[in-house]
mmCIF file of C-alpha atoms in Angstrom:
data_model
loop_
_atom_site.group_PDB
_atom_site.id
_atom_site.type_symbol
_atom_site.label_atom_id
_atom_site.label_comp_id
_atom_site.label_asym_id
_atom_site.label_seq_id
_atom_site.Cartn_x
_atom_site.Cartn_y
_atom_site.Cartn_z
ATOM 1 C CA MET Q 1 89.378 139.209 -4.209
ATOM 2 C CA THR Q 2 91.527 142.167 -2.583
ATOM 3 C CA THR Q 3 89.833 145.181 -1.230
ATOM 4 C CA SER Q 4 91.641 147.396 -3.613
ATOM 5 C CA ARG Q 5 89.832 145.453 -6.945
ATOM 6 C CA LEU Q 6 86.536 145.329 -4.986
ATOM 7 C CA ARG Q 7 86.782 149.305 -5.032
ATOM 8 C CA LEU Q 8 87.390 148.801 -8.656
ATOM 9 C CA LEU Q 9 84.454 146.945 -9.190
ATOM 10 C CA VAL Q 10 81.998 149.483 -7.794
ATOM 11 C CA LEU Q 11 83.681 152.074 -9.603
ATOM 12 C CA VAL Q 12 82.767 150.937 -13.175
ATOM 13 C CA ALA Q 13 79.769 149.033 -11.903
ATOM 14 C CA GLY Q 14 76.188 150.025 -13.878
ATOM 15 C CA LEU Q 15 73.681 152.170 -12.156
ATOM 16 C CA ALA Q 16 70.509 150.407 -13.391
ATOM 17 C CA VAL Q 17 67.971 149.276 -10.766
ATOM 18 C CA LEU Q 18 65.739 146.333 -10.312
ATOM 19 C CA ALA Q 19 61.954 147.642 -11.746
ATOM 20 C CA PRO Q 20 59.789 146.851 -8.695
ATOM 21 C CA SER Q 21 56.832 145.727 -10.616
ATOM 22 C CA VAL Q 22 55.886 143.424 -13.284
ATOM 23 C CA ALA Q 23 57.142 144.268 -16.592
ATOM 24 C CA HIS Q 24 56.639 143.151 -19.574
ATOM 25 C CA ALA Q 25 59.456 142.948 -21.949
ATOM 26 C CA GLU Q 26 59.606 145.764 -24.551
ATOM 27 C CA CYS Q 27 62.677 144.667 -26.212
ATOM 28 C CA LYS Q 28 64.565 145.705 -29.507
ATOM 29 C CA ALA Q 29 65.824 142.142 -30.110
ATOM 30 C CA PRO Q 30 65.360 138.794 -28.616
ATOM 31 C CA TYR Q 31 68.055 137.603 -26.218
ATOM 32 C CA THR Q 32 69.125 134.428 -27.652
ATOM 33 C CA SER Q 33 70.589 131.326 -26.044
ATOM 34 C CA ALA Q 34 73.972 132.072 -27.470
ATOM 35 C CA GLU Q 35 73.903 135.504 -26.238
ATOM 36 C CA LEU Q 36 73.084 134.001 -22.747
ATOM 37 C CA VAL Q 37 75.305 131.790 -22.879
ATOM 38 C CA ASN Q 38 78.245 133.648 -23.766
ATOM 39 C CA ASP Q 39 77.347 136.621 -20.800
ATOM 40 C CA LEU Q 40 77.104 133.813 -18.118
ATOM 41 C CA THR Q 41 80.775 132.723 -19.327
ATOM 42 C CA SER Q 42 81.758 136.138 -19.632
ATOM 43 C CA SER Q 43 80.821 136.827 -16.190
ATOM 44 C CA GLN Q 44 82.447 133.724 -14.774
ATOM 45 C CA LEU Q 45 85.807 134.231 -16.189
ATOM 46 C CA SER Q 46 85.783 137.820 -15.450
ATOM 47 C CA LEU Q 47 85.527 137.346 -11.768
ATOM 48 C CA ARG Q 48 88.132 134.547 -12.017
ATOM 49 C CA ASN Q 49 90.140 137.105 -13.429
ATOM 50 C CA LEU Q 50 89.269 140.228 -11.731
ATOM 51 C CA ASP Q 51 88.479 141.812 -14.842
ATOM 52 C CA GLU Q 52 86.111 144.493 -13.629
ATOM 53 C CA SER Q 53 85.548 145.611 -17.125
ATOM 54 C CA MET Q 54 84.364 142.632 -18.310
ATOM 55 C CA PHE Q 55 82.047 141.688 -15.520
ATOM 56 C CA SER Q 56 80.454 144.620 -15.273
ATOM 57 C CA SER Q 57 79.550 144.906 -19.169
ATOM 58 C CA ALA Q 58 78.410 141.071 -19.009
ATOM 59 C CA ALA Q 59 76.006 141.308 -16.160
ATOM 60 C CA ALA Q 60 74.785 144.326 -17.236
ATOM 61 C CA ARG Q 61 73.737 142.113 -20.589
ATOM 62 C CA LEU Q 62 71.968 139.383 -18.247
ATOM 63 C CA GLU Q 63 69.864 141.926 -16.396
ATOM 64 C CA ALA Q 64 69.039 143.322 -19.535
ATOM 65 C CA GLY Q 65 68.413 140.471 -21.179
ATOM 66 C CA LEU Q 66 66.555 137.854 -19.402
ATOM 67 C CA PRO Q 67 63.430 139.576 -19.718
ATOM 68 C CA CYS Q 68 63.538 139.176 -23.509
ATOM 69 C CA VAL Q 69 64.927 135.613 -23.408
ATOM 70 C CA SER Q 70 63.837 133.649 -26.350
ATOM 71 C CA ASN Q 71 64.206 130.065 -25.397
ATOM 72 C CA PRO Q 72 62.969 128.308 -22.729
ATOM 73 C CA VAL Q 73 65.970 128.028 -20.260
ATOM 74 C CA PRO Q 74 66.698 125.586 -17.672
ATOM 75 C CA PRO Q 75 66.199 126.531 -13.733
ATOM 76 C CA MET Q 76 70.099 125.852 -12.844
ATOM 77 C CA VAL Q 77 71.072 128.319 -15.563
ATOM 78 C CA PHE Q 78 68.720 130.958 -14.303
ATOM 79 C CA ALA Q 79 70.222 130.470 -11.114
ATOM 80 C CA SER Q 80 73.506 131.169 -12.497
ATOM 81 C CA ALA Q 81 72.040 133.855 -13.984
ATOM 82 C CA TYR Q 82 70.694 135.558 -10.930
ATOM 83 C CA ARG Q 83 74.161 134.981 -9.167
ATOM 84 C CA TYR Q 84 75.853 137.250 -10.905
ATOM 85 C CA ILE Q 85 72.683 139.677 -11.202
ATOM 86 C CA GLY Q 86 73.544 139.847 -7.354
ATOM 87 C CA ALA Q 87 76.609 140.368 -7.490
ATOM 88 C CA TYR Q 88 76.300 143.321 -10.145
ATOM 89 C CA ARG Q 89 73.731 144.880 -7.882
ATOM 90 C CA TYR Q 90 75.906 144.492 -4.748
ATOM 91 C CA LEU Q 91 78.869 146.160 -6.617
ATOM 92 C CA ALA Q 92 76.166 148.701 -7.601
ATOM 93 C CA LYS Q 93 75.816 149.751 -3.520
ATOM 94 C CA ASP Q 94 71.987 148.445 -4.730
ATOM 95 C CA ILE Q 95 72.230 146.189 -1.628
ATOM 96 C CA ASP Q 96 68.112 145.698 -1.270
ATOM 97 C CA ALA Q 97 68.127 144.459 -5.004
ATOM 98 C CA SER Q 98 71.474 141.993 -4.673
ATOM 99 C CA ARG Q 99 69.556 140.292 -2.120
ATOM 100 C CA ARG Q 100 66.604 139.892 -3.950
ATOM 101 C CA TRP Q 101 68.280 138.195 -6.872
ATOM 102 C CA PHE Q 102 70.382 136.122 -4.435
ATOM 103 C CA ARG Q 103 66.968 135.079 -2.873
ATOM 104 C CA THR Q 104 66.050 133.694 -6.347
ATOM 105 C CA SER Q 105 69.073 132.185 -7.287
ATOM 106 C CA LEU Q 106 69.539 130.124 -3.858
ATOM 107 C CA GLU Q 107 65.496 129.283 -4.089
ATOM 108 C CA LEU Q 108 66.114 127.866 -7.228
ATOM 109 C CA ASP Q 109 69.918 125.909 -6.000
ATOM 110 C CA ALA Q 110 69.967 126.046 -2.321
ATOM 111 C CA SER Q 111 72.989 123.879 -1.953
ATOM 112 C CA TYR Q 112 75.366 126.526 -4.126
ATOM 113 C CA GLN Q 113 78.611 127.728 -2.607
ATOM 114 C CA TRP Q 114 80.617 130.523 -4.285
ATOM 115 C CA ASP Q 115 84.065 128.788 -5.609
ATOM 116 C CA ALA Q 116 86.898 130.343 -4.249
ATOM 117 C CA GLY Q 117 88.189 130.858 -7.648
ATOM 118 C CA GLU Q 118 85.125 133.391 -8.409
ATOM 119 C CA LEU Q 119 84.793 135.166 -5.279
ATOM 120 C CA GLU Q 120 87.331 135.085 -2.142
ATOM 121 C CA LEU Q 121 86.440 133.905 1.305
ATOM 122 C CA GLU Q 122 86.453 137.040 2.529
ATOM 123 C CA ASN Q 123 84.574 138.605 0.168
ATOM 124 C CA PRO Q 124 81.617 141.038 1.208
ATOM 125 C CA ILE Q 125 79.438 139.767 -1.471
ATOM 126 C CA ARG Q 126 79.885 135.945 0.023
ATOM 127 C CA VAL Q 127 78.503 137.351 3.235
ATOM 128 C CA VAL Q 128 75.377 138.892 1.788
ATOM 129 C CA PHE Q 129 74.747 135.674 -0.342
ATOM 130 C CA GLU Q 130 74.740 133.489 2.837
ATOM 131 C CA SER Q 131 72.661 135.827 4.843
ATOM 132 C CA GLU Q 132 69.871 134.862 2.183
ATOM 133 C CA ARG Q 133 70.279 131.129 2.512
ATOM 134 C CA ASP Q 134 67.504 130.807 5.002
ATOM 135 C CA SER Q 135 65.081 133.444 3.760
ATOM 136 C CA ALA Q 136 65.219 132.384 0.494
ATOM 137 C CA GLN Q 137 63.222 129.053 0.968
ATOM 138 C CA THR Q 138 59.926 130.786 1.982
ATOM 139 C CA PRO Q 139 56.330 129.752 0.969
ATOM 140 C CA THR Q 140 54.682 130.971 -2.336
ATOM 141 C CA VAL Q 141 52.170 133.113 -2.406
ATOM 142 C CA LYS Q 142 48.776 133.151 -4.685
ATOM 143 C CA ALA Q 143 47.327 136.011 -7.097
ATOM 144 C CA GLU Q 144 44.350 136.475 -5.073
ATOM 145 C CA GLY Q 145 41.541 135.605 -6.531
ATOM 146 C CA LYS Q 146 42.949 135.079 -9.593
ATOM 147 C CA VAL Q 147 44.103 131.484 -11.671
ATOM 148 C CA LEU Q 148 46.592 130.945 -14.628
ATOM 149 C CA ALA Q 149 44.236 131.467 -17.605
ATOM 150 C CA GLN Q 150 46.000 128.444 -20.015
ATOM 151 C CA PRO Q 151 46.082 129.751 -23.600
ATOM 152 C CA ALA Q 152 45.462 126.439 -25.936
ATOM 153 C CA GLY Q 153 48.812 125.174 -26.714
ATOM 154 C CA SER Q 154 51.000 126.594 -24.825
ATOM 155 C CA THR Q 155 52.107 126.320 -20.979
ATOM 156 C CA TYR Q 156 54.033 128.809 -18.461
ATOM 157 C CA VAL Q 157 57.496 128.270 -17.065
ATOM 158 C CA LEU Q 158 58.803 130.333 -13.834
ATOM 159 C CA ASP Q 159 62.386 130.616 -13.651
ATOM 160 C CA GLY Q 160 62.582 127.356 -15.754
ATOM 161 C CA ARG Q 161 60.032 125.114 -13.882
ATOM 162 C CA PRO Q 162 56.681 124.352 -15.025
ATOM 163 C CA LEU Q 163 53.757 126.519 -13.622
ATOM 164 C CA LYS Q 164 50.726 125.176 -12.793
ATOM 165 C CA VAL Q 165 49.395 127.620 -10.544
ATOM 166 C CA ALA Q 166 49.447 131.303 -10.273
ATOM 167 C CA GLU Q 167 51.736 131.362 -7.456
ATOM 168 C CA ALA Q 168 54.978 132.506 -6.764
ATOM 169 C CA THR Q 169 57.773 133.607 -3.906
ATOM 170 C CA PRO Q 170 57.427 136.992 -2.854
ATOM 171 C CA ASN Q 171 60.267 139.785 -2.510
ATOM 172 C CA ARG Q 172 62.084 138.722 -5.020
ATOM 173 C CA PRO Q 173 62.329 138.955 -8.749
ATOM 174 C CA HIS Q 174 61.130 136.101 -11.260
ATOM 175 C CA ILE Q 175 61.545 135.479 -14.962
ATOM 176 C CA LEU Q 176 57.626 134.193 -16.288
ATOM 177 C CA GLN Q 177 57.399 132.892 -19.959
ATOM 178 C CA GLN Q 178 54.977 131.131 -21.805
ATOM 179 C CA VAL Q 179 56.119 128.544 -23.996
ATOM 180 C CA ALA Q 180 54.736 126.999 -26.906
ATOM 181 C CA THR Q 181 54.006 122.661 -26.231
ATOM 182 C CA ALA Q 182 54.581 121.760 -29.971
ATOM 183 C CA ASP Q 183 58.110 123.438 -30.767
ATOM 184 C CA ARG Q 184 58.824 124.824 -27.147
ATOM 185 C CA SER Q 185 58.820 128.632 -28.928
ATOM 186 C CA VAL Q 186 59.033 131.412 -26.221
ATOM 187 C CA ARG Q 187 55.639 133.511 -26.835
ATOM 188 C CA GLY Q 188 55.965 135.431 -23.976
ATOM 189 C CA THR Q 189 58.666 136.705 -21.335
ATOM 190 C CA TRP Q 190 57.766 138.769 -18.299
ATOM 191 C CA LEU Q 191 59.636 139.890 -15.372
ATOM 192 C CA LEU Q 192 57.933 139.792 -11.966
ATOM 193 C CA ASP Q 193 58.245 141.294 -8.647
ATOM 194 C CA GLY Q 194 56.922 138.133 -6.371
ATOM 195 C CA PRO Q 195 53.570 136.845 -6.920
ATOM 196 C CA ALA Q 196 52.474 140.128 -8.973
ATOM 197 C CA PHE Q 197 51.395 138.467 -12.335
ATOM 198 C CA PRO Q 198 50.561 140.359 -15.303
ATOM 199 C CA ALA Q 199 46.799 140.678 -16.079
ATOM 200 C CA GLN Q 200 46.971 138.967 -19.501
ATOM 201 C CA VAL Q 201 47.905 135.710 -17.878
ATOM 202 C CA LEU Q 202 45.441 135.484 -15.165
ATOM 203 C CA GLN Q 203 41.712 135.378 -15.112
ATOM 204 C CA ASP Q 204 38.936 135.139 -12.459
ATOM 205 C CA GLY Q 205 39.026 131.996 -10.456
ATOM 206 C CA ALA Q 206 35.266 131.464 -10.572
ATOM 207 C CA VAL Q 207 35.901 131.641 -14.617
ATOM 208 C CA ALA Q 208 38.394 128.660 -14.179
ATOM 209 C CA GLY Q 209 36.665 126.884 -10.791
ATOM 210 C CA ALA Q 210 34.336 124.005 -11.629
ATOM 211 C CA THR Q 211 32.187 121.753 -9.657
ATOM 212 C CA PRO Q 212 33.405 117.984 -9.681
ATOM 213 C CA VAL Q 213 30.327 117.309 -12.148
ATOM 214 C CA GLU Q 214 31.164 119.769 -14.177
ATOM 215 C CA ALA Q 215 34.558 119.108 -14.313
ATOM 216 C CA ALA Q 216 34.013 115.325 -15.243
ATOM 217 C CA ARG Q 217 31.584 116.200 -18.093
ATOM 218 C CA GLN Q 218 34.233 119.167 -19.524
ATOM 219 C CA SER Q 219 36.842 116.045 -19.478
ATOM 220 C CA LYS Q 220 34.685 113.383 -21.332
ATOM 221 C CA GLU Q 221 33.727 116.430 -23.676
ATOM 222 C CA ALA Q 222 37.341 117.370 -24.464
ATOM 223 C CA LYS Q 223 38.325 114.066 -25.054
ATOM 224 C CA LYS Q 224 35.657 113.245 -27.600
ATOM 225 C CA LYS Q 225 36.370 116.550 -29.334
ATOM 226 C CA LYS Q 226 39.594 118.127 -29.688
ATOM 227 C CA PRO Q 227 40.167 121.495 -30.920
ATOM 228 C CA GLU Q 228 41.235 121.601 -34.555
ATOM 229 C CA ALA Q 229 44.507 123.506 -33.659
ATOM 230 C CA ASP Q 230 45.597 120.711 -31.368
ATOM 231 C CA ALA Q 231 44.944 117.861 -34.018
ATOM 232 C CA LYS Q 232 46.896 119.461 -36.418
ATOM 233 C CA GLU Q 233 49.690 119.787 -34.053
ATOM 234 C CA ARG Q 234 49.202 115.773 -33.555
ATOM 235 C CA ILE Q 235 48.927 115.254 -37.364
ATOM 236 C CA ALA Q 236 52.313 116.840 -37.968
ATOM 237 C CA ASN Q 237 54.279 114.612 -35.450
ATOM 238 C CA VAL Q 238 52.526 111.109 -36.476
ATOM 239 C CA GLU Q 239 53.045 109.072 -39.333
ATOM 240 C CA TYR Q 240 50.979 105.711 -40.141
ATOM 241 C CA THR Q 241 52.776 102.844 -41.727
ATOM 242 C CA ASP Q 242 51.210 100.796 -44.358
ATOM 243 C CA SER Q 243 50.949 98.150 -41.772
ATOM 244 C CA GLY Q 244 48.750 100.514 -39.515
ATOM 245 C CA ALA Q 245 51.304 100.976 -36.913
ATOM 246 C CA ILE Q 246 51.905 104.612 -35.470
ATOM 247 C CA ARG Q 247 55.718 106.271 -35.827
ATOM 248 C CA VAL Q 248 55.345 109.330 -33.396
ATOM 249 C CA GLU Q 249 58.407 111.927 -34.800
ATOM 250 C CA ARG Q 250 59.703 113.775 -31.781
ATOM 251 C CA VAL Q 251 60.006 117.652 -32.157
ATOM 252 C CA ARG Q 252 63.446 118.548 -31.875
ATOM 253 C CA PRO Q 253 63.697 121.804 -30.091
ATOM 254 C CA PRO Q 254 65.194 124.395 -31.979
ATOM 255 C CA GLU Q 255 67.944 125.471 -29.575
ATOM 256 C CA LYS Q 256 69.361 122.239 -29.048
ATOM 257 C CA THR Q 257 72.056 122.465 -32.088
ATOM 258 C CA PRO Q 258 72.959 125.783 -31.547
ATOM 259 C CA LEU Q 259 73.981 124.655 -28.018
ATOM 260 C CA LEU Q 260 75.663 121.247 -28.641
ATOM 261 C CA ILE Q 261 77.875 123.492 -31.223
ATOM 262 C CA VAL Q 262 78.654 126.462 -28.763
ATOM 263 C CA GLY Q 263 79.344 123.702 -26.190
ATOM 264 C CA ALA Q 264 82.017 121.555 -28.362
ATOM 265 C CA VAL Q 265 83.331 124.965 -29.529
ATOM 266 C CA ALA Q 266 84.050 126.206 -26.131
ATOM 267 C CA ILE Q 267 85.790 122.835 -24.826
ATOM 268 C CA VAL Q 268 88.054 122.828 -27.939
ATOM 269 C CA GLY Q 269 88.906 126.871 -27.208
ATOM 270 C CA ALA Q 270 89.403 125.535 -23.579
ATOM 271 C CA GLY Q 271 91.889 122.895 -24.938
ATOM 272 C CA ALA Q 272 93.603 125.448 -26.773
ATOM 273 C CA LEU Q 273 94.045 128.036 -23.852
ATOM 274 C CA TYR Q 274 95.420 125.308 -21.753
ATOM 275 C CA ALA Q 275 98.268 124.448 -24.270
ATOM 276 C CA ALA Q 276 99.344 128.139 -24.653
ATOM 277 C CA SER Q 277 99.680 128.029 -20.719
ATOM 278 C CA PHE Q 278 102.523 125.176 -21.554
ATOM 279 C CA VAL Q 279 104.347 128.166 -23.642
ATOM 280 C CA THR Q 280 104.171 130.769 -21.376
ATOM 281 C CA HIS Q 281 105.557 128.581 -18.543
ATOM 282 C CA ASP Q 282 108.335 127.564 -20.576
ATOM 283 C CA GLU Q 283 109.162 131.215 -20.970
ATOM 284 C CA PHE Q 284 108.195 131.385 -17.711
ATOM 285 C CA GLU Q 285 111.297 129.051 -16.672
ATOM 286 C CA ALA Q 286 113.327 130.727 -19.149
ATOM 287 C CA SER Q 287 113.408 134.467 -17.478
ATOM 288 C CA THR Q 288 116.210 136.166 -16.601
ATOM 289 C CA THR Q 289 114.881 139.280 -15.329
ATOM 290 C CA THR Q 290 112.356 139.667 -12.146
ATOM 291 C CA PRO Q 291 109.739 141.502 -14.496
ATOM 292 C CA GLN Q 292 109.568 138.928 -17.155
ATOM 293 C CA LEU Q 293 109.169 136.563 -14.150
ATOM 294 C CA PHE Q 294 106.094 138.075 -12.541
ATOM 295 C CA GLU Q 295 104.913 138.819 -16.146
ATOM 296 C CA ARG Q 296 104.724 135.736 -17.419
ATOM 297 C CA GLN Q 297 103.600 133.721 -14.236
ATOM 298 C CA THR Q 298 100.665 135.940 -14.479
ATOM 299 C CA MET Q 299 99.890 135.183 -17.896
ATOM 300 C CA THR Q 300 100.528 131.084 -17.414
ATOM 301 C CA ASN Q 301 97.877 131.563 -14.121
ATOM 302 C CA ALA Q 302 95.627 133.384 -16.352
ATOM 303 C CA LEU Q 303 95.585 131.106 -19.108
ATOM 304 C CA VAL Q 304 94.979 127.802 -16.858
ATOM 305 C CA LEU Q 305 92.079 129.715 -15.014
ATOM 306 C CA SER Q 306 90.697 130.797 -18.325
ATOM 307 C CA SER Q 307 91.145 127.023 -19.519
ATOM 308 C CA GLY Q 308 89.117 125.768 -16.799
ATOM 309 C CA GLY Q 309 86.185 128.416 -16.834
ATOM 310 C CA VAL Q 310 85.682 127.688 -20.657
ATOM 311 C CA LEU Q 311 85.566 124.184 -20.025
ATOM 312 C CA LEU Q 312 83.022 124.075 -17.375
ATOM 313 C CA ALA Q 313 80.759 126.667 -19.526
ATOM 314 C CA GLY Q 314 81.658 124.090 -22.763
ATOM 315 C CA LEU Q 315 80.525 120.922 -20.487
ATOM 316 C CA GLY Q 316 77.496 122.476 -18.930
ATOM 317 C CA VAL Q 317 76.260 124.382 -21.952
ATOM 318 C CA GLY Q 318 76.667 120.424 -24.104
ATOM 319 C CA TYR Q 319 75.301 119.017 -21.892
ATOM 320 C CA TRP Q 320 71.924 121.134 -21.478
ATOM 321 C CA GLY Q 321 71.905 121.030 -25.291
ATOM 322 C CA ILE Q 322 72.372 116.947 -25.129
ATOM 323 C CA ILE Q 323 69.251 116.621 -22.515
ATOM 324 C CA LEU Q 324 67.070 119.588 -23.945
ATOM 325 C CA ASP Q 325 64.426 117.428 -26.034
ATOM 326 C CA GLY Q 326 60.456 118.081 -27.201
ATOM 327 C CA GLY Q 327 58.747 117.984 -23.900
ATOM 328 C CA ALA Q 328 58.317 119.635 -20.693
ATOM 329 C CA GLY Q 329 60.275 119.982 -17.812
ATOM 330 C CA VAL Q 330 63.819 120.319 -19.153
ATOM 331 C CA GLY Q 331 66.906 120.513 -16.189
ATOM 332 C CA VAL Q 332 70.369 120.542 -15.761
ATOM 333 C CA THR Q 333 72.861 119.764 -13.278
ATOM 334 C CA ALA Q 334 75.773 121.405 -14.383
ATOM 335 C CA GLN Q 335 76.681 124.464 -12.804
ATOM 336 C CA PHE Q 336 77.777 127.929 -15.028
#
């Protein structure tokens, strides 16, 4: 990215500032998986194509939308979103917020390297990003005197990773989600500053703490008598056949089908863009004036880069949809 392009990005970047404390999402509308995928793809393509306005808009939507995300999100997707928000904050001259978002991104994906097609090697955003690589991997800090209050029928995930203990790495943002175990729906989302957990997800350590004897007794009682709500959840997914065998039905996450559809559409779109590049390349070969030559060269390069970006996004989203299951620990290895 040239210096002049970087200055343009700084001029058009938004001025929103990262909230320094716990914030429960006060959302006018949920931020869906489709919107998240669209904004991630737009952020990537706009960096590759040096589209300043598109990047500013997409990254701003990411920053505003993540505390309102309505579906469980894999850690690698969070890592991608945090990287783009960090770049957006840097361009808005909020270097401290930029560093904080980069730390969380590197905590989730420590081996990530920016592609030269997104950020040129001399881009100062790379320098800031790399300077946080070592400090990103720091010990977690527990909420003092508190433990997670585990509500019946749901669990907690922090930045897409299962959370059993009220602890998080300090000096960086995190997204905490309460996820229903039955259908993987999100019951609550919070933007955290380090380990500053909201009061409603915590309880005193003495309440949850139990002696080994008491814990064993509670475990035996729990096995003998299950809550009625848990029993209903099991009945909804178990079928007894005439022979006495039990057939268990897997709960299909509601976001699985939309992700598969979005991924397939993106892959088809990538093919269309690449096919269009052949037309502009032929026009480039037939150019008779210098302005035509440069115009058609630029268009051809843009179509090729765009098709590659859309293809990567489509494969990532499609893979995410394929591996997404009703159980815990959802993950994805593809990078956006």
